[in-house]
Tab-separated table of C-alpha atoms and ligand atoms in Angstrom:
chain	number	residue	atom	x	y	z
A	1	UNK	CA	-7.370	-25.231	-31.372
A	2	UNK	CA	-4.554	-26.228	-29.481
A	3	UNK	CA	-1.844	-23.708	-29.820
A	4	UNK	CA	1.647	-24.331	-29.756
A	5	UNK	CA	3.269	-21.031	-28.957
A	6	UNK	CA	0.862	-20.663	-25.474
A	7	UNK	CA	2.258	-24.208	-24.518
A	8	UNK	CA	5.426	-22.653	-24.907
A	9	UNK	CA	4.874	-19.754	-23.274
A	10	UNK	CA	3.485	-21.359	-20.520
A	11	UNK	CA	5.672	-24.089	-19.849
A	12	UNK	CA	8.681	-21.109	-19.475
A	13	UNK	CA	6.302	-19.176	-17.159
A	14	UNK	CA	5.933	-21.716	-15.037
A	15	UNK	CA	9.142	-23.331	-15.354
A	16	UNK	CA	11.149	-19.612	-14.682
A	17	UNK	CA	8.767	-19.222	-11.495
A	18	UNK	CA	9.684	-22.492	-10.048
A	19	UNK	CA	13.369	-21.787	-10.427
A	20	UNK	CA	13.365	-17.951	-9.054
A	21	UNK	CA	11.538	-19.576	-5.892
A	22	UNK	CA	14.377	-22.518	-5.411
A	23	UNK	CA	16.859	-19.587	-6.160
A	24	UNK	CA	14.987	-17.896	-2.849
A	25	UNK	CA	13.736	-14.739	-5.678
A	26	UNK	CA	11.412	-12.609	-5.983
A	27	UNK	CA	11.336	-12.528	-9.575
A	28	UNK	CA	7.623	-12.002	-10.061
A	29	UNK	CA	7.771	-10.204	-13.736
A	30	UNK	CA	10.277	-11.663	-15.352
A	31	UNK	CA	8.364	-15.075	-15.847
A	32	UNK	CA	5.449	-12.838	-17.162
A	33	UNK	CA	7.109	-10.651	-19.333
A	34	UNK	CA	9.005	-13.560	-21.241
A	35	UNK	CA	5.988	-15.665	-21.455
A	36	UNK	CA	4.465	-12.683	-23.170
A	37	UNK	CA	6.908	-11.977	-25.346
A	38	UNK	CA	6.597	-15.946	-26.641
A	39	UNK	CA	3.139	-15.338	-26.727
A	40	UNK	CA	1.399	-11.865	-26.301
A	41	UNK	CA	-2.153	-12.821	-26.194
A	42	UNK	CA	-1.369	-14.509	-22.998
A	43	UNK	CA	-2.898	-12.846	-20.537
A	44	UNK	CA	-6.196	-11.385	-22.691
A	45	UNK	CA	-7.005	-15.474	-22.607
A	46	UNK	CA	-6.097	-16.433	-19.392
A	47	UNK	CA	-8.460	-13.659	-17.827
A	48	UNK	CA	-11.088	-15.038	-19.668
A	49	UNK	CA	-11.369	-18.659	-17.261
A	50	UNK	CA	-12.483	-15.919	-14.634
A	51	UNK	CA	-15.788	-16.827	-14.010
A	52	UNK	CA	-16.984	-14.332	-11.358
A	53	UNK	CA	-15.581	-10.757	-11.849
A	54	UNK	CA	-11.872	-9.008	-11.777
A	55	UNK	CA	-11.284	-6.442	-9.463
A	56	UNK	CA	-8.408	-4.140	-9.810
A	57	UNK	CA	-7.233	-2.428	-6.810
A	58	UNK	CA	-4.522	1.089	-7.849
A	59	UNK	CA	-3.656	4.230	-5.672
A	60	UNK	CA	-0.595	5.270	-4.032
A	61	UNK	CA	-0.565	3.716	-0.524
A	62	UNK	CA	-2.531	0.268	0.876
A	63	UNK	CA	-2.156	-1.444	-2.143
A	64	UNK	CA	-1.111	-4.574	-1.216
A	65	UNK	CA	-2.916	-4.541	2.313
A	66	UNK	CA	-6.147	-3.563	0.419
A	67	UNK	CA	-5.770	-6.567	-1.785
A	68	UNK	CA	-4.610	-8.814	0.604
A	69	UNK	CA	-7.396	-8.309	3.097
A	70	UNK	CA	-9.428	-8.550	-0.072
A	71	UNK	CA	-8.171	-11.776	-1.050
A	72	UNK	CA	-8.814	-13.004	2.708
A	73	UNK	CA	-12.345	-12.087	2.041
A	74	UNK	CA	-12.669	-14.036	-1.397
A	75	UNK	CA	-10.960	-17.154	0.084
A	76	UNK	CA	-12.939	-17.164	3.617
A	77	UNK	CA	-16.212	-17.506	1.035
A	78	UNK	CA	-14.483	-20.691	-0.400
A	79	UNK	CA	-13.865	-19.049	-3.668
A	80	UNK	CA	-10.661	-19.273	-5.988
A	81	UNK	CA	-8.557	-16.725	-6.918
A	82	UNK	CA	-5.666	-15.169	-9.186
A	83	UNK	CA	-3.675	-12.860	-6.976
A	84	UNK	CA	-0.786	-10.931	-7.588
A	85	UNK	CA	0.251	-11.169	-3.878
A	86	UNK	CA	3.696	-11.159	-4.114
A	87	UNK	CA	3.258	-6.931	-4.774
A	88	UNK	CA	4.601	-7.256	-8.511
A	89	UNK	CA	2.200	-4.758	-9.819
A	90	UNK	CA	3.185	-3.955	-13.390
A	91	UNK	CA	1.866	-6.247	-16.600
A	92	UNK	CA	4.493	-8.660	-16.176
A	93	UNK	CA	3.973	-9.147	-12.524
A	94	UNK	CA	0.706	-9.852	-13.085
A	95	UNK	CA	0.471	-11.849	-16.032
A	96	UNK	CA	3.320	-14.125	-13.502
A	97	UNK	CA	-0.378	-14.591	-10.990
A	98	UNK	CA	-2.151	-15.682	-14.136
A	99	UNK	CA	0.835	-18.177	-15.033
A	100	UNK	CA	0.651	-19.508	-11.926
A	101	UNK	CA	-2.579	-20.125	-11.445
A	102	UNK	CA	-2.827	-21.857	-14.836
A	103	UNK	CA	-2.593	-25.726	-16.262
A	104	UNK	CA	-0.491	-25.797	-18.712
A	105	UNK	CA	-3.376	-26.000	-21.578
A	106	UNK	CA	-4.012	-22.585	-19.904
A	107	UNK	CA	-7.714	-23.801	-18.770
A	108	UNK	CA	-8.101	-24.045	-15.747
A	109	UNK	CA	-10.885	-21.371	-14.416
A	110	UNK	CA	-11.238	-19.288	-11.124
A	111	UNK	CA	-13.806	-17.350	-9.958
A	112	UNK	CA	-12.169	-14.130	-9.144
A	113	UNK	CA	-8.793	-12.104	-10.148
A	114	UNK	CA	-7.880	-9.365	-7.404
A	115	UNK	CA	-5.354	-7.092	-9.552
A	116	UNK	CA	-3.130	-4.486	-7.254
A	117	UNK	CA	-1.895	-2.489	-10.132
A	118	UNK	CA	0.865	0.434	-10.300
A	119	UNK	CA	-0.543	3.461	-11.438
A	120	UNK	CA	1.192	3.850	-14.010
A	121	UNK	CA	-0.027	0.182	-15.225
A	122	UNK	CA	-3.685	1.120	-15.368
A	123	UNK	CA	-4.089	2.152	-18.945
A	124	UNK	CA	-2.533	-0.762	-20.295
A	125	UNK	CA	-3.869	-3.023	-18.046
A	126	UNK	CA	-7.767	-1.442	-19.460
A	127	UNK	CA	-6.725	-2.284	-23.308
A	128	UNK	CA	-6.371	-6.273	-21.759
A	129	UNK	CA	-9.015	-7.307	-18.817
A	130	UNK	CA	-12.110	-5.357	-17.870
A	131	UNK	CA	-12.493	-5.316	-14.416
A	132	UNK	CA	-15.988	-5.594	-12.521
A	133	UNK	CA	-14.747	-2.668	-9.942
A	134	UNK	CA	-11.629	-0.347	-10.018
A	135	UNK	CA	-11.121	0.219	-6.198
A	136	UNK	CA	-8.608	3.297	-5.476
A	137	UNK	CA	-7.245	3.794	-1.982
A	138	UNK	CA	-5.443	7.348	-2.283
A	139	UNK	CA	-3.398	9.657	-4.135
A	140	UNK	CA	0.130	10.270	-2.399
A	141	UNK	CA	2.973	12.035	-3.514
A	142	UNK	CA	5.169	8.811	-4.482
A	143	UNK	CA	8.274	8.760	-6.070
A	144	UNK	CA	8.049	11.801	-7.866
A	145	UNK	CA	11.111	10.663	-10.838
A	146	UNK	CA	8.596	7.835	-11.760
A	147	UNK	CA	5.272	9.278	-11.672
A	148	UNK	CA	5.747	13.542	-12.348
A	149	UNK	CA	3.540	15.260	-10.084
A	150	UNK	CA	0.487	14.279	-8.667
A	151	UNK	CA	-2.083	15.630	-11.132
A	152	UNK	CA	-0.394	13.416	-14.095
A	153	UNK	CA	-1.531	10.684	-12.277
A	154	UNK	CA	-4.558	11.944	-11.240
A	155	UNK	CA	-5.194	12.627	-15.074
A	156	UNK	CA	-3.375	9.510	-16.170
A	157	UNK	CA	-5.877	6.944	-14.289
A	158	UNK	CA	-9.125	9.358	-14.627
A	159	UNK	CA	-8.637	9.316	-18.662
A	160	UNK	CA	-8.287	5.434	-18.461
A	161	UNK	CA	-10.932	4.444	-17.089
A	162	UNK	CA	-13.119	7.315	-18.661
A	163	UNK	CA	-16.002	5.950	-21.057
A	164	UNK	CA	-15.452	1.991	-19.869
A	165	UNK	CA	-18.374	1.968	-18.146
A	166	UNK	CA	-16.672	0.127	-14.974
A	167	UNK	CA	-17.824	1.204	-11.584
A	168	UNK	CA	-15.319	3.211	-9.011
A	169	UNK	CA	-14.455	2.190	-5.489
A	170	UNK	CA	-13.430	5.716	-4.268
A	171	UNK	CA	-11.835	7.416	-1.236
A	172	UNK	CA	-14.280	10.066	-0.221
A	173	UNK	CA	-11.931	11.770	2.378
A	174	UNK	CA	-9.244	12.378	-0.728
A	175	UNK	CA	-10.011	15.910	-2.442
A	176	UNK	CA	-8.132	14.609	-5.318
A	177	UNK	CA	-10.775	12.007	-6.151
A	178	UNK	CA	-13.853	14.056	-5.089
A	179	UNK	CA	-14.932	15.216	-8.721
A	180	UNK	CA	-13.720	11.688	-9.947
A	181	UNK	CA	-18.243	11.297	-11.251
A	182	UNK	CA	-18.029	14.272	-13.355
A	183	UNK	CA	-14.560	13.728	-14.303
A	184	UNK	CA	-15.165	10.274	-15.959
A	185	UNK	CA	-18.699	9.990	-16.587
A	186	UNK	CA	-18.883	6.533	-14.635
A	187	UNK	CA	-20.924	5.146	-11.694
A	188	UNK	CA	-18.818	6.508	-8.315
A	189	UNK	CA	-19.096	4.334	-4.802
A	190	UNK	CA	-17.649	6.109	-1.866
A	191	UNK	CA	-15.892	4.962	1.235
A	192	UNK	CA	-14.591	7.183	4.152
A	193	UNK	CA	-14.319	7.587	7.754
A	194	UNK	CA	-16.933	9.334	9.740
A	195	UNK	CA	-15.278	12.098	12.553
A	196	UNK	CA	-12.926	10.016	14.831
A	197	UNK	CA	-11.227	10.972	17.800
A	198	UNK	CA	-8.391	10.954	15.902
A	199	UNK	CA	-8.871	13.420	13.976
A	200	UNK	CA	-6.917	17.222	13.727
A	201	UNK	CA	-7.437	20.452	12.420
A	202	UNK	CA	-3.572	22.262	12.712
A	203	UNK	CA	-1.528	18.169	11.888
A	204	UNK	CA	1.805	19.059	9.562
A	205	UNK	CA	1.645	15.868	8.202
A	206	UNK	CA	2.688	16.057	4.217
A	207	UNK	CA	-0.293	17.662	2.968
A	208	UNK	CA	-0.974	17.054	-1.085
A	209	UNK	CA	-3.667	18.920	-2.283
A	210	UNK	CA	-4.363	21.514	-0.295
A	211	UNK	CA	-6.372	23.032	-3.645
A	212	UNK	CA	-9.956	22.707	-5.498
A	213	UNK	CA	-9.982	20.442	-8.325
A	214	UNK	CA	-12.752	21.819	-10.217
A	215	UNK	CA	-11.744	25.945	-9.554
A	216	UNK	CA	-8.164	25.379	-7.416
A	217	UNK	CA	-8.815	27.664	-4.573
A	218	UNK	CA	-7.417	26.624	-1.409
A	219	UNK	CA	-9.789	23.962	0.246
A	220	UNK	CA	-11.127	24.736	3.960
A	221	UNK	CA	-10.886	21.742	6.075
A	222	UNK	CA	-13.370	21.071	9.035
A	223	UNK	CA	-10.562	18.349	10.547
A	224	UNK	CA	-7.817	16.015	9.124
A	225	UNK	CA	-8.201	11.948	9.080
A	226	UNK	CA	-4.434	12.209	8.135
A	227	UNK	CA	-2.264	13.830	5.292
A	228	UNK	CA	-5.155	15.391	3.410
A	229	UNK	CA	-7.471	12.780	4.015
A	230	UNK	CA	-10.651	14.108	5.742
A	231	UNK	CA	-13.480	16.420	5.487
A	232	UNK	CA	-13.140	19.448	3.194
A	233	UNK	CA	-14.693	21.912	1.221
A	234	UNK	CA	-14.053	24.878	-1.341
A	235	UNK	CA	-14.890	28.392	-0.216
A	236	UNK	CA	-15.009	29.654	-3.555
A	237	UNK	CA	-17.361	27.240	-5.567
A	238	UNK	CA	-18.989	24.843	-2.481
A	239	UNK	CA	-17.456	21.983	-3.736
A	240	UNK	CA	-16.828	19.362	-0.694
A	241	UNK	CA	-16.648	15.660	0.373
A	242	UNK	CA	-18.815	13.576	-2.165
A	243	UNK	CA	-21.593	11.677	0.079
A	244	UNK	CA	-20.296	8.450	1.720
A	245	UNK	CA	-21.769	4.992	0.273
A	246	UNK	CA	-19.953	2.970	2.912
A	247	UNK	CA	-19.201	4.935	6.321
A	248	UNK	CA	-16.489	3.714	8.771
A	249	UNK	CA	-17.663	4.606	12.511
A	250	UNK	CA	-16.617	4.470	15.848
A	251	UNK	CA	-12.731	3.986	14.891
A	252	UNK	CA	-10.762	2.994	17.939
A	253	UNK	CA	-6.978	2.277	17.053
A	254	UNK	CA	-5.999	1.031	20.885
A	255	UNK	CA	-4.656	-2.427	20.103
A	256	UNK	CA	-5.183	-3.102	16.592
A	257	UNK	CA	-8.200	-1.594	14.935
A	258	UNK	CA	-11.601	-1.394	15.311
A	259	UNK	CA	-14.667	0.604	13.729
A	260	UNK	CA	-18.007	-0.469	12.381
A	261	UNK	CA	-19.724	-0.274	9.171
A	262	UNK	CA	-23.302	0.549	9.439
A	263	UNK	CA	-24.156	-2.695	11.798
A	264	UNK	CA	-21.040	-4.792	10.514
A	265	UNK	CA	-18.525	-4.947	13.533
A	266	UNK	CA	-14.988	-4.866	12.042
A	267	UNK	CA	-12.277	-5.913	14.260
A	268	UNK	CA	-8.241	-6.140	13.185
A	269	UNK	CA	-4.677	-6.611	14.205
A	270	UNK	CA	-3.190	-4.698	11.854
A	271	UNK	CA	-2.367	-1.238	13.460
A	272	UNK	CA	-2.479	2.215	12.301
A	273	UNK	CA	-5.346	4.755	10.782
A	274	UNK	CA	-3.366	4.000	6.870
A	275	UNK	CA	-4.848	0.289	7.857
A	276	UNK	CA	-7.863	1.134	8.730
A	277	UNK	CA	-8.821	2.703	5.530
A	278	UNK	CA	-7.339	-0.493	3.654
A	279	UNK	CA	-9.925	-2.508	5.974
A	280	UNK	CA	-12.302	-0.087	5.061
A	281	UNK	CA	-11.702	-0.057	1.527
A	282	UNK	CA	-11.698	-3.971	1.069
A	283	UNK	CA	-14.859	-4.212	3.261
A	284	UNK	CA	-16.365	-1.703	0.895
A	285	UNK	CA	-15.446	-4.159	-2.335
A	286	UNK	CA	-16.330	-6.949	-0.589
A	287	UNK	CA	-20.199	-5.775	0.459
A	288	UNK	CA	-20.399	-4.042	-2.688
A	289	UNK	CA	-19.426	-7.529	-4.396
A	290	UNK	CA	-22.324	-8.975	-2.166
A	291	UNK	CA	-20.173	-11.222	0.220
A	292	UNK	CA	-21.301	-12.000	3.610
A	293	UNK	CA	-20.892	-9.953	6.823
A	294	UNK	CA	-19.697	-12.917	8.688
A	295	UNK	CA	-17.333	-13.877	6.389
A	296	UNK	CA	-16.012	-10.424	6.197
A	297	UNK	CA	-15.756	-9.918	9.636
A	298	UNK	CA	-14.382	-13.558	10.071
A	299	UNK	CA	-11.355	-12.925	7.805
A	300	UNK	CA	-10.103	-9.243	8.425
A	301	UNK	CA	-10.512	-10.602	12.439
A	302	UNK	CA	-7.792	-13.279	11.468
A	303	UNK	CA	-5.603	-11.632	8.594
A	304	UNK	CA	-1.883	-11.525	9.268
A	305	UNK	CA	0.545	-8.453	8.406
A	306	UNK	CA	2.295	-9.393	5.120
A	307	UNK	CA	6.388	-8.922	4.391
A	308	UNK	CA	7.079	-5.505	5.687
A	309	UNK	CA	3.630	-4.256	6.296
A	310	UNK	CA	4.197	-4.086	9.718
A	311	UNK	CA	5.304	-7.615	9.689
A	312	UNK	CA	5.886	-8.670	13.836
A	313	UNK	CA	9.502	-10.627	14.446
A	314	UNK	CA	10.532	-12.095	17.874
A	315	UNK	CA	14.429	-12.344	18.092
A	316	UNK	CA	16.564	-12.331	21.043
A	317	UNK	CA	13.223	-12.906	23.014
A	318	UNK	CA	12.552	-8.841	21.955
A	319	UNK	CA	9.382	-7.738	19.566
A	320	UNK	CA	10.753	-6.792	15.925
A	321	UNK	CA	8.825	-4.921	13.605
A	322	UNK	CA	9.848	-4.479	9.615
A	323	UNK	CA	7.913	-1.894	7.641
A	324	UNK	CA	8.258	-0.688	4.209
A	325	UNK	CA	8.544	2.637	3.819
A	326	UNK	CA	8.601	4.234	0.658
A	327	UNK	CA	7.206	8.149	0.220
A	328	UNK	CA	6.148	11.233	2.857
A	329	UNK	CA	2.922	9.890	3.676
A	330	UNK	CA	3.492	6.340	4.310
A	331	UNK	CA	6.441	7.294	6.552
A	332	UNK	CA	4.559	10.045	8.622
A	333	UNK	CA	2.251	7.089	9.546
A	334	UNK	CA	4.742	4.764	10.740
A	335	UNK	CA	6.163	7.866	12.842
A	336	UNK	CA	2.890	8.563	13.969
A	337	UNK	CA	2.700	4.659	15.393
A	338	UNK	CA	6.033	4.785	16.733
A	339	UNK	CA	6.344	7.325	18.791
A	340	UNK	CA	2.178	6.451	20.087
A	341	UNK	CA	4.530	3.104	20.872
A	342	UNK	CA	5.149	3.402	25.030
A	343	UNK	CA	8.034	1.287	24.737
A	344	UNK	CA	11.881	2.036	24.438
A	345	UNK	CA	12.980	1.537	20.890
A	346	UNK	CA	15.542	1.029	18.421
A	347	UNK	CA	15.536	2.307	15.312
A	348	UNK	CA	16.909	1.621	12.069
A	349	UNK	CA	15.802	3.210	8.723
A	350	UNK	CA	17.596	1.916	5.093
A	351	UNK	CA	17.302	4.482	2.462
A	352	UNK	CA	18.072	3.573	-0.730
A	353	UNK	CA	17.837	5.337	-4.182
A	354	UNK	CA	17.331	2.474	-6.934
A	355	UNK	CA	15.337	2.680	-9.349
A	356	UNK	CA	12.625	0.943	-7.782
A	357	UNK	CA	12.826	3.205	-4.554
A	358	UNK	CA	12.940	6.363	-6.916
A	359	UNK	CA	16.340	7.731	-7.560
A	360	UNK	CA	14.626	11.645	-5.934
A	361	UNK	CA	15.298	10.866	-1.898
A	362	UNK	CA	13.906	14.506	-1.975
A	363	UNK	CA	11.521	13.596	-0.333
A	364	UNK	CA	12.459	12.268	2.800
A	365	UNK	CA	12.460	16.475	3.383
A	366	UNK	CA	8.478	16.251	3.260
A	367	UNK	CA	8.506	14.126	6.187
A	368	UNK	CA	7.147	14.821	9.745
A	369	UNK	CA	10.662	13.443	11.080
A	370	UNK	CA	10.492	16.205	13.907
A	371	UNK	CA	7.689	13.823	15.097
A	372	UNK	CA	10.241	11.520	16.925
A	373	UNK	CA	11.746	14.615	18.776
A	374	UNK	CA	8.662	14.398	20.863
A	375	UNK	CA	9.314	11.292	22.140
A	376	UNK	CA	13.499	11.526	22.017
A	377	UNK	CA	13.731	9.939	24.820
A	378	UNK	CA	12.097	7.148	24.759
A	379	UNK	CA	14.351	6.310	21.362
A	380	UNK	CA	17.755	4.968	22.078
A	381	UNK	CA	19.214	5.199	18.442
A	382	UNK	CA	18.747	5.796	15.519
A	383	UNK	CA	20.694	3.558	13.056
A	384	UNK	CA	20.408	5.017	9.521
A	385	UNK	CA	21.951	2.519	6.553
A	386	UNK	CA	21.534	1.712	2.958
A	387	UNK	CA	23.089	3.307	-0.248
A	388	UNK	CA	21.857	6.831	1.378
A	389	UNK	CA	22.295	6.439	5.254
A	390	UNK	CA	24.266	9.797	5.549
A	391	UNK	CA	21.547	11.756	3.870
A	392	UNK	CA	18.582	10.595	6.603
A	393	UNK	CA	21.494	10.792	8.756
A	394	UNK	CA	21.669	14.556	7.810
A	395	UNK	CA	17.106	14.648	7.823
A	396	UNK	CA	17.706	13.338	11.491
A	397	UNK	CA	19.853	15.763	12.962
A	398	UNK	CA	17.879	18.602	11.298
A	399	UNK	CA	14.931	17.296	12.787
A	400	UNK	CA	16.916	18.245	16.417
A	401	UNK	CA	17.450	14.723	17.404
A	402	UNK	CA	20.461	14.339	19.856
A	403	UNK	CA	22.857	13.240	17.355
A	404	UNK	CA	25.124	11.505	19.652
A	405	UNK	CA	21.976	8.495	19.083
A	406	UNK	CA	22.336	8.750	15.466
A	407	UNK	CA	24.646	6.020	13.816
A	408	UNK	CA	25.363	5.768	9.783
A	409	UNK	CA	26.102	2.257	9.370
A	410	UNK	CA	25.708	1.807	5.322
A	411	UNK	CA	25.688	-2.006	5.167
A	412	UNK	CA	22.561	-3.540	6.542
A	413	UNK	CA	23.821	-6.314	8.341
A	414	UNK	CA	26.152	-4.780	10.531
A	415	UNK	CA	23.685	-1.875	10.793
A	416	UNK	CA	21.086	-4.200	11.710
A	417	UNK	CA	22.766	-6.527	14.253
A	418	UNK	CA	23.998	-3.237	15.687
A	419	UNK	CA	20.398	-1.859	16.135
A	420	UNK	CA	19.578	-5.187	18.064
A	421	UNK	CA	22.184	-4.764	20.496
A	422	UNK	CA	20.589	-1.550	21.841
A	423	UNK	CA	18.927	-1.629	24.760
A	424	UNK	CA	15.117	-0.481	23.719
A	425	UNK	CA	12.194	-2.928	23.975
A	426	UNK	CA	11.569	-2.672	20.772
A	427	UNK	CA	12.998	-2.998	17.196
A	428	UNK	CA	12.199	-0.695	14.649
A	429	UNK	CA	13.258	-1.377	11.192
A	430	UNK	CA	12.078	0.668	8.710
A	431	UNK	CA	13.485	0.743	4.841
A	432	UNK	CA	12.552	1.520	1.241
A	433	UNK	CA	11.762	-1.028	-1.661
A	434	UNK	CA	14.923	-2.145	-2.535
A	435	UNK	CA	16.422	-3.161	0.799
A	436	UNK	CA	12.916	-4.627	2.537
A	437	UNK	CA	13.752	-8.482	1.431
A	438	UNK	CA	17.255	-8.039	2.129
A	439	UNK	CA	16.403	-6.690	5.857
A	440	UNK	CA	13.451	-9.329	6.159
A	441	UNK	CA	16.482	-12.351	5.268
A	442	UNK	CA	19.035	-11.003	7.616
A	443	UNK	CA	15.971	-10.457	10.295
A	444	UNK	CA	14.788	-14.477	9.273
A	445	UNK	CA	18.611	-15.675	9.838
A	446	UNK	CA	19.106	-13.852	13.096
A	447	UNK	CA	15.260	-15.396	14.380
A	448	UNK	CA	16.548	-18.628	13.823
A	449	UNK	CA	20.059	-18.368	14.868
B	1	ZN	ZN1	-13.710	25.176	-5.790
């Protein structure tokens, strides 16, 4: 029966999404969250013109690259798909994707739904769409006002999805989701890397579970992947790495990445280990979901960097990189790349404490900052802005960089343009949530100035 109220409701989806994108918005949830308040069975129906399966892709870090390599994947095969690229990973944001995607009858069908969705969303999410796979990349401390500690979430996602008989896409090399079988009763998949070369026993990085989950002894590690990613086990009960379903091999990270997967060939230019577990991961969904080899390969081989995932800018004739930073772990990694980076650089980090970058900048005193000290001279400043650039100000010069290179410059433009006038090869511009569209505009205006 033809219902009035889902007319309605679509109709001011659709109709608020086309005017946030001629205001130049992001406003991904707002269109969802008032078409759902018109009418809240919304986005129960629309996932049901999914013909093939929903995946839902959670965790703290790779997200979005996870998904989007995902999507590549999905699209390469010719398929459809409702995406919630733009990052908006809450309800609203993704009942927005399903708007979007719609006609107006709400009827139109697609084959797949690729879900990145906030921690935090997971449990509701469950009570609305039952997903084919839940893939999870890792558990990172992440904005610890939001979330509590780790273990909440941990508990928070492991309770949800206990007794729905969905089957996990897990991250073998993560302790915390190593008892994830027993823990929820369901069928468990594993991905992780084999040893690589780049692998460490003594790293500092911002270890977060250093501890058991089933007794809470301190874990032994034979070497770290990164952060506490890599191969473990307990002393006290035996417990260790669950057996890997899909191994990544052979990792080389020399320009771009590269590793193989059993005989599947995997070649990228995203850079970085943290992207070569999201290849890993989507590869893993992918052949689990039965998709080709050659399509896989095909599309990770020619998938672009999205906005501030290492997204590549040429202004002034100079290489500019944005990346989004937003907790310890994430930001050790894009240390880690810049100072492997041979080039001179300039760099500029935004830190800002909204409620969307966590108001707790605590933890920018977790990070492996003392990393760029190696390297000091190869760094020709460090310009530190947003609504907290005198507290990373402070994290630098603790961190026993020369402070004579380090600039607080709180408003972004200035701070940015000033950044460009150094003299390094490259531009670094690193900032949290809040400030990454307003950086990626100013960088778009000065490209084509
Ligand atoms: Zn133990």
């Amino acid at each position: 029966m033809f219902k009035i109220r889902k007319l309605l409701a679509l109709v001011t989806g659709k109709a608020l999404i086309a005017l946030s994108r001629a205001l130049g918005g992001q406003g991904t949830n707002l269109p969802g969250r008032l078409a759902s308040f018109i009418y809240p069975p919304l986005l129960s129906e629309l996932s049901r013109n999914i013909t093939g399966a929903c995946f839902m892709v959670t965790g703290t870090n790779g997200k979005t690259t996870t998904c989007n390599l995902a999507a590549a994947i999905i699209r390469e095969q010719g398929f459809s798909i409702v995406h919630n690229q733009a990052g908006a990973n809450m309800l609203a944001g993704i009942t927005t994707a399903f708007i979007q995607n719609s006609d107006l009858l709400g009827q139109r069908t697609h084959d797949y739904a690729l879900l990145e969705t906030d921690e935090a969303n997971v449990a509701p999410l469950l009570q609305i769409i039952k997903p084919r796979y839940i893939l999870i990349t890792n558990f990172f401390r992440d904005q610890l006002d939001r979330y509590g500690e780790l273990d909440i979430t941990v508990k928070l996602i492991s309770s949800a999805v206990k007794g729905t008989g969905i089957e996990l896409i897990l991250n073998a090399d993560d302790p915390l989701q190593s008892n994830w079988p027993s823990l929820t009763g369901l069928k468990c998949l594993y991905y992780g890397f084999d040893h690589t070369a780049y692998d460490n026993l003594d790293s500092a990085d911002s270890r977060e579970c250093r501890y058991c989950m089933l007794c809470g002894h301190e874990l032994e590690y034979s070497y770290y992947h990164y952060a506490q990613l890599g191969r473990f086990q307990c002393p006290h009960c035996g417990h260790h790495n669950q057996q890997l379903d899909y191994v990544g091999s052979e990792l080389s990270l020399e320009d771009g990445i590269a590793f193989k997967i059993g005989d599947l060939h995997l070649e990228s230019r995203l850079q970085g280990f943290y992207n070569a577990y999201n290849i890993l991961a989507a590869a893993t969904l992918a052949l689990e979901s039965g998709f080709g080899k050659d399509i896989i390969k095909r599309a990770i081989a020619s998938h672009q960097p999205a906005a501030g995932r290492m997204e590549n800018f040429i202004i002034g004739g100079k290489q500019v990189f944005l990346i989004l930073v937003k907790n310890p772990t994430g930001f050790d990694q894009s240390l880690a790349m810049l100072t492997g980076d041979i080039h001179t650089k300039n760099i500029f980090m935004a830190l800002n404490d909204n409620a969307a970058d966590g108001r707790d900048i605590s933890w920018i005193w977790d990070t492996q900052v003392e990393l760029l000290a190696r390297s000091e001279e190869k760094i020709t400043g460090l310009i530190c802005s947003g609504q907290r650039s005198g507290d990373m100000a402070l994290r630098f010069k603790y961190a026993g960089l020369d402070t004579s290179k380090i600039v607080i410059e709180p408003y972004l433009r200035k701070a940015i343009e000033r950044t460009l006038g150094l003299e390094g090869q490259v531009t670094y511009i690193l900032c949290t949530y809040t400030a990454l569209f307003a950086c990626r505009k100013i960088l778009l205006r000065l490209r084509d100035r």
